Amino acid sequence: MGTSDNAWLRAMPWVFVLIWSTGFIVARYGMPHAPPMSFLAVRYALSILCFLPWIVLAGVKWPSDHRQALHLAVTGVLMHAGYLGGVWAAVKAGMGSGLSSLIVGIQPVLTAIWLTSVGGHHVSRRQWLGLLLGFAGLVLVVSRKFGAGGPGDSANWLNLSFAVMALFAITVGTLYQKRFVQPCDVRTANTVQLAAALVVTLPLALLEAETMRWNAELVGAMAWSVLGLTLGGSSLLYMLIQRGAAASVTSLMYLVPPCTALIAWVLFAEPITATTIAGTALTAFGVSLVVRPSR
């Protein structure tokens, strides 16, 4: 493996965090103009249309094992339809970005608990400390968001149910992929996952009374959702799960809210407080404890 390949492998986690953090931008621009399931259904369909010519031109082979295709479909339903659908539905139902980030941010801890109690994997005391410090930092980062969204920024049984569904969907999907999905080309794998997510999401989109109101903001949000978040971010997440330990990969999710806060500061002049900076530092330190290789 060449030097450039090694450099790319080292950069992959940080590129993923940067891309994944832009989901906030997509939600901010796209949510006021489209119902959540309709937006996601169009996103999945357009992403598939982008992947298919790429697959044909590159001559990539599809999974020949039907069981692998089924495993990919299961992960697609969980990690696309379940996770994204749950988060978008929770925000649309009135939950603020702070609380939704905090609930979904429990994922690394749930993953570690599963790995140690059921999965038969070892999570060291240093990694447990990193997970807890990372979550504490996450609480500090998103604390400013609580109650800052106006009268619609509240928690109720409906949006809490959506957020918890998203939490369990991304957790189970990550563990399922690591356990059952064999290494295969990320383009065909992502296409199978997206097709399964579309099958689940489209009927829900057809039940939504609100229509999509196309304008420059919605077009921009959709374009970045397809090209950046799905073709880029989802593909990187797939490769990271296949290459790395589940606890280390999921701990990267702790870095998304701090990175989102930085992007919001650059684009929307949202203030960065001393609490945000302290939380970001604590989160980064916690993640470093989790991902640092054992001696």
Coordinates of C-alpha atoms in Angstrom, one line a residue:
M1 CA 0.0 0.0 0.0
G2 CA 1.5 3.4 -1.0
T3 CA 2.0 6.5 1.0
S4 CA -1.0 8.2 -0.5
D5 CA -3.2 5.3 0.4
N6 CA -2.0 5.4 4.0
A7 CA -2.6 9.1 4.2
W8 CA -6.1 8.6 2.8
L9 CA -6.9 5.9 5.4
R10 CA -5.7 8.2 8.2
A11 CA -7.8 11.1 6.8
M12 CA -11.0 9.1 6.3
P13 CA -12.5 9.4 9.8
W14 CA -12.0 13.2 9.8
V15 CA -13.4 13.7 6.3
F16 CA -16.4 11.6 7.4
V17 CA -17.0 13.8 10.5
L18 CA -16.7 17.0 8.5
I19 CA -19.2 15.8 5.8
W20 CA -21.6 14.2 8.3
S21 CA -21.7 17.5 10.3
T22 CA -23.2 19.3 7.3
G23 CA -26.5 17.4 7.9
F24 CA -27.4 20.3 10.1
I25 CA -27.0 22.7 7.1
V26 CA -29.3 20.4 5.0
A27 CA -31.9 20.3 7.7
R28 CA -31.8 24.1 8.2
Y29 CA -32.2 24.8 4.5
G30 CA -34.5 21.9 3.5
M31 CA -36.8 21.2 6.4
P32 CA -39.0 24.4 6.1
H33 CA -39.8 23.5 2.5
A34 CA -40.4 19.8 2.5
P35 CA -41.9 17.0 4.7
P36 CA -39.2 14.7 6.0
M37 CA -40.2 11.4 4.3
S38 CA -40.7 13.0 0.9
F39 CA -37.3 14.7 1.1
L40 CA -35.6 11.5 2.1
A41 CA -37.4 9.5 -0.6
V42 CA -36.3 11.9 -3.3
R43 CA -32.8 11.9 -1.8
Y44 CA -32.6 8.1 -1.9
A45 CA -33.9 7.9 -5.5
L46 CA -31.5 10.6 -6.8
S47 CA -28.6 8.9 -5.0
I48 CA -29.4 5.6 -6.7
L49 CA -29.5 7.3 -10.1
C50 CA -26.1 8.7 -9.4
F51 CA -24.6 5.4 -8.3
L52 CA -26.0 3.3 -11.2
P53 CA -24.0 5.0 -14.1
W54 CA -20.9 5.0 -11.9
I55 CA -21.3 1.3 -11.3
V56 CA -21.8 0.5 -15.0
L57 CA -18.9 2.7 -16.2
A58 CA -16.5 1.2 -13.5
G59 CA -17.6 -2.4 -14.3
V60 CA -18.3 -3.1 -10.6
K61 CA -19.8 -6.4 -9.7
W62 CA -23.0 -6.7 -7.7
P63 CA -23.1 -9.0 -4.6
S64 CA -23.5 -12.5 -6.0
D65 CA -24.7 -14.0 -2.7
H66 CA -28.4 -13.4 -2.1
R67 CA -27.8 -13.5 1.6
Q68 CA -25.3 -10.7 1.4
A69 CA -27.8 -8.6 -0.6
L70 CA -30.4 -9.3 2.1
H71 CA -27.9 -8.3 4.8
L72 CA -27.2 -5.1 2.9
A73 CA -30.9 -4.4 2.6
V74 CA -31.4 -4.8 6.3
T75 CA -28.6 -2.3 7.1
G76 CA -30.1 0.1 4.5
V77 CA -33.5 0.0 6.2
L78 CA -31.8 0.6 9.6
M79 CA -29.1 3.1 8.8
H80 CA -30.9 5.1 6.2
A81 CA -34.7 4.8 6.6
G82 CA -34.6 4.2 10.3
Y83 CA -31.9 6.6 11.4
L84 CA -32.4 9.5 9.0
G85 CA -36.2 9.1 9.0
G86 CA -36.3 9.1 12.8
V87 CA -34.0 12.2 13.2
W88 CA -35.9 14.2 10.5
A89 CA -39.3 13.2 11.8
A90 CA -38.3 14.2 15.3
V91 CA -37.1 17.6 14.3
K92 CA -40.1 18.2 12.1
A93 CA -42.3 17.2 15.1
G94 CA -40.8 20.0 17.2
M95 CA -37.7 18.6 18.8
G96 CA -34.7 21.0 18.9
S97 CA -31.3 20.1 17.4
G98 CA -29.7 20.0 20.8
L99 CA -31.9 17.3 22.3
S100 CA -32.0 15.2 19.1
S101 CA -28.2 15.4 18.9
L102 CA -27.9 14.3 22.6
I103 CA -30.3 11.4 22.2
V104 CA -28.6 10.0 19.1
G105 CA -25.3 10.8 20.7
I106 CA -25.8 7.9 23.2
Q107 CA -25.0 5.5 20.3
P108 CA -21.3 4.9 21.1
V109 CA -22.2 4.0 24.7
L110 CA -24.9 1.6 23.6
T111 CA -22.5 0.1 21.1
A112 CA -19.9 -0.5 23.8
I113 CA -22.4 -2.0 26.2
W114 CA -23.6 -4.4 23.5
L115 CA -20.0 -5.4 22.5
T116 CA -19.0 -6.2 26.1
S117 CA -22.2 -7.9 27.2
V118 CA -23.4 -9.8 24.1
G119 CA -20.8 -9.4 21.3
G120 CA -17.9 -11.0 23.2
H121 CA -15.6 -8.1 22.3
H122 CA -13.4 -6.3 24.8
V123 CA -13.8 -2.6 25.5
S124 CA -10.9 -1.4 27.7
R125 CA -11.2 0.8 30.7
R126 CA -9.4 3.5 28.8
Q127 CA -12.0 3.3 26.0
W128 CA -14.9 3.4 28.6
L129 CA -13.4 6.5 30.1
G130 CA -13.1 8.0 26.6
L131 CA -16.8 7.2 25.8
L132 CA -18.0 8.8 29.1
L133 CA -15.8 11.9 28.6
G134 CA -16.9 12.2 25.0
F135 CA -20.6 12.1 26.0
A136 CA -20.0 14.6 28.8
G137 CA -18.4 16.9 26.2
L138 CA -21.4 16.3 23.9
V139 CA -23.7 17.5 26.7
L140 CA -21.7 20.7 27.0
V141 CA -21.7 21.4 23.3
V142 CA -25.4 21.0 22.8
S143 CA -26.5 22.5 26.1
R144 CA -26.9 25.9 24.5
K145 CA -29.4 24.5 22.1
F146 CA -31.9 23.5 24.8
G147 CA -34.8 25.8 24.8
A148 CA -33.2 28.0 22.2
G149 CA -35.5 27.0 19.3
G150 CA -38.6 29.0 20.3
P151 CA -42.1 27.6 21.1
G152 CA -41.7 24.7 18.7
D153 CA -38.5 23.5 20.4
S154 CA -39.9 21.0 22.8
A155 CA -40.0 17.3 23.6
N156 CA -43.1 15.2 23.6
W157 CA -43.9 11.5 23.3
L158 CA -44.1 11.7 19.5
N159 CA -40.8 13.3 18.7
L160 CA -39.0 11.4 21.6
S161 CA -40.2 8.2 20.0
F162 CA -38.8 9.2 16.6
A163 CA -35.4 10.2 18.2
V164 CA -35.2 7.0 20.2
M165 CA -36.1 5.0 17.0
A166 CA -33.2 6.7 15.2
L167 CA -30.8 6.0 18.1
F168 CA -31.6 2.2 18.0
A169 CA -31.7 2.1 14.2
I170 CA -28.1 3.5 13.8
T171 CA -26.8 1.4 16.7
V172 CA -28.3 -1.9 15.5
G173 CA -27.5 -1.1 11.9
T174 CA -23.8 -0.5 12.7
L175 CA -23.5 -3.7 14.7
Y176 CA -25.4 -5.7 12.1
Q177 CA -23.2 -4.5 9.3
K178 CA -20.0 -5.2 11.2
R179 CA -21.3 -8.7 12.0
F180 CA -23.0 -9.9 8.8
V181 CA -21.9 -7.8 5.8
Q182 CA -18.9 -9.1 4.0
P183 CA -16.5 -6.7 2.3
C184 CA -17.8 -5.6 -1.1
D185 CA -17.6 -2.6 -3.4
V186 CA -19.0 0.4 -1.5
R187 CA -20.9 1.6 -4.6
T188 CA -23.0 -1.5 -5.1
A189 CA -23.4 -1.9 -1.4
N190 CA -24.7 1.6 -1.0
T191 CA -27.1 1.2 -3.9
V192 CA -28.7 -1.9 -2.4
Q193 CA -29.0 -0.1 1.0
L194 CA -30.6 2.9 -0.6
A195 CA -33.0 0.9 -2.6
A196 CA -34.2 -0.9 0.5
A197 CA -34.5 2.4 2.3
L198 CA -36.5 3.8 -0.6
V199 CA -38.9 0.8 -0.5
V200 CA -39.6 1.6 3.2
T201 CA -39.7 5.4 3.0
L202 CA -41.7 5.9 -0.2
P203 CA -45.1 4.6 1.2
L204 CA -44.6 6.9 4.2
A205 CA -43.9 9.8 1.9
L206 CA -47.1 9.2 0.0
L207 CA -49.0 9.6 3.2
E208 CA -47.7 13.0 4.0
A209 CA -50.2 15.8 3.4
E210 CA -47.5 18.5 3.0
T211 CA -46.0 19.0 -0.4
M212 CA -42.4 19.8 -1.4
R213 CA -42.0 23.5 -2.3
W214 CA -39.1 23.6 -4.7
N215 CA -36.9 26.7 -4.4
A216 CA -33.2 27.5 -4.4
E217 CA -32.8 26.5 -0.8
L218 CA -34.5 23.2 -1.2
V219 CA -32.6 22.4 -4.4
G220 CA -29.3 23.2 -2.7
A221 CA -30.1 21.1 0.3
M222 CA -31.1 18.2 -1.9
A223 CA -28.0 18.4 -4.1
W224 CA -25.7 18.4 -1.1
S225 CA -27.7 15.6 0.6
V226 CA -27.2 13.4 -2.5
L227 CA -23.6 14.3 -3.5
G228 CA -22.1 15.1 -0.2
L229 CA -24.0 13.2 2.5
T230 CA -25.1 10.1 0.7
L231 CA -22.4 9.5 -2.0
G232 CA -19.7 10.9 0.3
G233 CA -20.7 10.5 3.9
S234 CA -22.6 7.3 3.8
S235 CA -19.9 5.6 1.6
L236 CA -17.2 6.7 4.1
L237 CA -19.3 5.4 7.0
Y238 CA -19.7 2.0 5.3
M239 CA -15.9 1.8 4.7
L240 CA -15.1 2.8 8.2
I241 CA -17.4 0.2 9.7
Q242 CA -15.9 -2.5 7.5
R243 CA -12.3 -1.5 8.4
G244 CA -12.5 -0.5 12.0
A245 CA -13.7 -1.6 15.4
A246 CA -17.3 -0.7 16.1
A247 CA -16.7 1.2 19.3
S248 CA -14.0 3.3 17.7
V249 CA -16.1 4.1 14.6
T250 CA -19.2 5.1 16.6
S251 CA -17.2 7.3 18.9
L252 CA -16.5 9.5 15.9
M253 CA -20.2 10.5 16.1
Y254 CA -19.3 12.5 19.3
L255 CA -17.3 14.9 17.1
V256 CA -20.3 15.7 14.8
P257 CA -22.0 18.3 17.1
P258 CA -18.8 20.2 17.8
C259 CA -18.0 20.3 14.1
T260 CA -21.6 21.3 13.4
A261 CA -21.3 24.2 15.9
L262 CA -18.2 25.4 14.1
I263 CA -19.9 25.3 10.7
A264 CA -22.9 27.1 12.1
W265 CA -20.6 29.8 13.4
V266 CA -19.0 30.3 10.0
L267 CA -22.2 30.2 7.9
F268 CA -24.8 31.6 10.3
A269 CA -22.8 33.5 12.9
E270 CA -24.1 31.4 15.7
P271 CA -22.1 32.2 18.8
I272 CA -19.5 29.8 20.1
T273 CA -19.4 30.1 23.9
A274 CA -16.7 29.1 26.4
T275 CA -18.9 26.1 27.2
T276 CA -18.9 25.0 23.6
I277 CA -15.1 25.3 23.4
A278 CA -14.7 23.3 26.7
G279 CA -17.2 20.7 25.5
T280 CA -15.4 20.4 22.2
A281 CA -12.0 19.9 23.9
L282 CA -13.5 17.3 26.3
T283 CA -15.2 15.4 23.4
A284 CA -12.0 15.4 21.3
F285 CA -10.0 14.1 24.2
G286 CA -12.6 11.4 24.9
V287 CA -12.6 10.2 21.3
S288 CA -8.8 10.1 21.3
L289 CA -8.9 7.7 24.2
V290 CA -11.3 5.4 22.3
V291 CA -9.6 5.4 18.9
R292 CA -6.0 5.3 20.1
P293 CA -4.5 1.9 19.3
S294 CA -3.7 -0.4 22.3
R295 CA 0.0 -0.9 23.0

